[in-house]
Coordinates of C-alpha atoms in Angstrom, one line a residue:
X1 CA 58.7 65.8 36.7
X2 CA 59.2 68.9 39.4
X3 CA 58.2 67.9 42.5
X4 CA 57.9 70.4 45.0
X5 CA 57.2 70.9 48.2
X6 CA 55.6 73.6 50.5
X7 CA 53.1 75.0 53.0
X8 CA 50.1 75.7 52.0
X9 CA 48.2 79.0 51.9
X10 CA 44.8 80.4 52.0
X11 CA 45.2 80.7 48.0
X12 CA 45.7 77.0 47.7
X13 CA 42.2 76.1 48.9
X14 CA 40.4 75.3 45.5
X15 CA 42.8 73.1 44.4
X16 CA 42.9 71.3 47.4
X17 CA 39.2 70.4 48.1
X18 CA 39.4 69.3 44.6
X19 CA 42.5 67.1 45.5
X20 CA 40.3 66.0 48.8
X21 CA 37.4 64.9 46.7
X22 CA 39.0 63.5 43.7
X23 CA 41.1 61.1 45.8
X24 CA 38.5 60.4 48.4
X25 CA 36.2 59.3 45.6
X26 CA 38.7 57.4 43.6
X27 CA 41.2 55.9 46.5
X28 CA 39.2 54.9 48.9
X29 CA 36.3 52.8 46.6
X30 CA 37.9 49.4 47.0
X31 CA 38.1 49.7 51.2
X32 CA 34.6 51.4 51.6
X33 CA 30.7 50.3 50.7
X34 CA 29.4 52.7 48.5
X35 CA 27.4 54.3 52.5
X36 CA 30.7 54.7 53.9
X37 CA 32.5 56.1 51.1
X38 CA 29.8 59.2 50.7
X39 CA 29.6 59.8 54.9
X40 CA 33.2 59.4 54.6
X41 CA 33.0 63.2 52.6
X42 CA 31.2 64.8 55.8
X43 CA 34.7 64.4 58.1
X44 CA 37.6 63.6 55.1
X45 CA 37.8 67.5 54.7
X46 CA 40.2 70.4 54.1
X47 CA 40.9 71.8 57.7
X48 CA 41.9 75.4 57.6
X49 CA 43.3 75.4 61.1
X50 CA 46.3 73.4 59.4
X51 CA 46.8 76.1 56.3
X52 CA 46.5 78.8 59.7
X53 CA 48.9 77.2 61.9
X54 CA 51.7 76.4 58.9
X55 CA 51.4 72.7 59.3
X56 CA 50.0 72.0 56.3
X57 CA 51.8 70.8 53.5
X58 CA 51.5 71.1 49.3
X59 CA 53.1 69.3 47.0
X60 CA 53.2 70.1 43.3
X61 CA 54.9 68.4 40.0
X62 CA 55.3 70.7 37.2
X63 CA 53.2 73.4 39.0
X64 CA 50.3 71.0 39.7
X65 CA 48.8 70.1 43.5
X66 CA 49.6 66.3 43.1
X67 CA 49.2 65.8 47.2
X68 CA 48.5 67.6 50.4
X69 CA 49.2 66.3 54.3
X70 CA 49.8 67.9 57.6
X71 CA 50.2 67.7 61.1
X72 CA 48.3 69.0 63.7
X73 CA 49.5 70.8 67.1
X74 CA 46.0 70.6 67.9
X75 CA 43.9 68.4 69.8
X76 CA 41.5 66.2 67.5
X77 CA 42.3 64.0 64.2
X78 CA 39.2 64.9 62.2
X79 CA 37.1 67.8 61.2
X80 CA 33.9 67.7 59.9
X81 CA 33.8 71.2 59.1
X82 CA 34.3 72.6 55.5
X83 CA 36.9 75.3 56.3
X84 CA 37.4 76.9 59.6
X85 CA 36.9 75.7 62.9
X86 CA 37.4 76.8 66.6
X87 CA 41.0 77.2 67.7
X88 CA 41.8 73.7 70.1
X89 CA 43.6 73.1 72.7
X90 CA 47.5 73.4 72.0
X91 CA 48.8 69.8 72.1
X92 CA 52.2 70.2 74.8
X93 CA 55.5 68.2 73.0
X94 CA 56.8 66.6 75.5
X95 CA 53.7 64.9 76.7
X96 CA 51.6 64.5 73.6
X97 CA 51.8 63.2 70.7
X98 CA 51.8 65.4 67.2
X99 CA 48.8 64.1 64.9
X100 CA 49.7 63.7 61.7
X101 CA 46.5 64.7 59.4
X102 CA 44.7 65.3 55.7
X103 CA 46.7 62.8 53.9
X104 CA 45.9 62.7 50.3
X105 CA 47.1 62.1 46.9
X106 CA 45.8 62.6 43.4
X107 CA 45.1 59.2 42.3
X108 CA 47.0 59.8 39.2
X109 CA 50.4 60.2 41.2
X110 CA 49.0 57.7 44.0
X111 CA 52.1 55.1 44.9
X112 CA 54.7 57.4 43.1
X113 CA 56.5 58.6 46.1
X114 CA 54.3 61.8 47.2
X115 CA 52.6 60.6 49.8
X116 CA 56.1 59.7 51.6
X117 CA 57.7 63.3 50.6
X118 CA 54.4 64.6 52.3
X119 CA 54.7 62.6 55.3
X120 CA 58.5 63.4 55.8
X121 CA 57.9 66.8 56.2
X122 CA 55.5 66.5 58.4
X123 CA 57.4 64.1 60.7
X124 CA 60.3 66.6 60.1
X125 CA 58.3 69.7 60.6
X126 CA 56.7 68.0 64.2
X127 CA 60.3 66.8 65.2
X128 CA 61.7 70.4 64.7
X129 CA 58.7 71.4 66.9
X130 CA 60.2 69.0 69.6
X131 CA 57.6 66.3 69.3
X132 CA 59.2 62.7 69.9
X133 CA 56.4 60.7 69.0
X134 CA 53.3 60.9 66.6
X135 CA 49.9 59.5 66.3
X136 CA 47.7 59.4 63.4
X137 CA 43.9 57.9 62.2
X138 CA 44.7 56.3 59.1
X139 CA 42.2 55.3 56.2
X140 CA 42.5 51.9 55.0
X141 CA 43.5 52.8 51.6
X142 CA 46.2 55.0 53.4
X143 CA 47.4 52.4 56.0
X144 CA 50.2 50.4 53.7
X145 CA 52.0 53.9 53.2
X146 CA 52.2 54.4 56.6
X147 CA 53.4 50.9 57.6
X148 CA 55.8 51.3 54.9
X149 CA 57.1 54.5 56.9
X150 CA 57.7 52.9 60.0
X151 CA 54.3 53.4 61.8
X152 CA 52.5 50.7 63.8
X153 CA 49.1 50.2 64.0
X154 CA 47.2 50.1 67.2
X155 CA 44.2 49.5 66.9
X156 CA 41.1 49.4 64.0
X157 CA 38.9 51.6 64.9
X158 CA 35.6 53.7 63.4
X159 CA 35.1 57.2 62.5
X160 CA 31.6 58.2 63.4
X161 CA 30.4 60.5 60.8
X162 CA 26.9 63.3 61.2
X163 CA 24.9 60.7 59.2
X164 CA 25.8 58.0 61.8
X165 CA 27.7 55.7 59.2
X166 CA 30.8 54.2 60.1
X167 CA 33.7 54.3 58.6
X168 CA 36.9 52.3 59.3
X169 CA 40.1 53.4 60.7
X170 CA 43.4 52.1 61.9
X171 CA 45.1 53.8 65.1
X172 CA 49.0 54.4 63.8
X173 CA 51.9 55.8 66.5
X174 CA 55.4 55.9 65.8
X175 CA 58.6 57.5 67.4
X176 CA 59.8 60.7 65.7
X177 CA 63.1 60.6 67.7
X178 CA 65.6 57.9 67.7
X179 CA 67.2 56.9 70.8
X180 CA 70.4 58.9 69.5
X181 CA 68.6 62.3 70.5
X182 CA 68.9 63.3 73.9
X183 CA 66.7 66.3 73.3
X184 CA 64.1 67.3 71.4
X185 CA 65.5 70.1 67.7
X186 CA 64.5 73.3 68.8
X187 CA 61.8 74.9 65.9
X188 CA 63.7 76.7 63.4

């Protein structure tokens, strides 16, 4: 067992919308009706603007995509486009907060430890980028790794999807700076 992790690339994008699906479909059947689970494919999708912006992370055992997260210096949490979508507004560090996005694990590897090594670089990646605090719109299925990582939830929420199901959500923030930084890392 390799793990290994990286940013992702345009090359990457087959294996990832099949990593999407696969763990959409099989991780997130015991928190959703079997409406929210198929409107939950029309916004739980591989964003592009992540892979573009290198905030968008891969990681592989043995040479295999086994999960995939990012963070977005982007305005918005969700997209309910396929692959590409307008560039948005540039989030500013010191007032807002980075959003950390696309979370997913193959449900074969699912509580092993790669949705944490995804989620650290991210944190780490966003705190080298001089953000101090992050926010993130996590599924239910998704919300006991984040707790476990030192977020707090907010607030439960929806996501309103095309097809005008709902589908639940829980508001997450946490500090990406400890109170022994006085300033932010500058980006490597």
């Amino acid at each position: 067992m390799i793990r290994n992790i990286r940013l992702a690339t345009p090359a990457d994008v087959g294996s990832l919308e099949d990593l999407i699906e696969r763990s959409t479909r099989v991780l997130q059947v015991f928190f959703l009706s079997p409406e929210q689970l198929a409107a939950s494919f029309e916004v739980m999708t591989l964003d592009m603007q992540l892979i573009d912006d290198g905030t968008y992370f891969v990681a592989e055992e043995d040479g295999i995509v086994v999960g995939c997260g990012g963070w977005a210096c982007r305005r918005g949490f969700v997209t309910g486009q396929r692959l590409t979508h307008p560039d948005g507004e540039l989030l500013v560090p010191q007032r807002d907060p980075a959003r950390v996005r696309a979370m997913y694990s193959h449900p074969d590897h699912a509580r092993k430890g790669i949705g944490r090594l995804v989620l650290n670089a991210c944190e780490n990646a966003a705190r080298e980028a001089g953000f101090t605090r992050g926010e993130l719109l996590a599924t239910l299925a998704g919300e006991p790794l984040y707790l476990a990582g030192g977020w707090r939830a907010t607030a439960r929420t929806v996501v309103a999807t095309p097809s005008g199901v709902d589908v639940p959500a829980v508001r997450m923030t946490k500090q990406l700076l400890s109170d022994r930084y006085s300033t932010p890392h500058p980006p490597s």
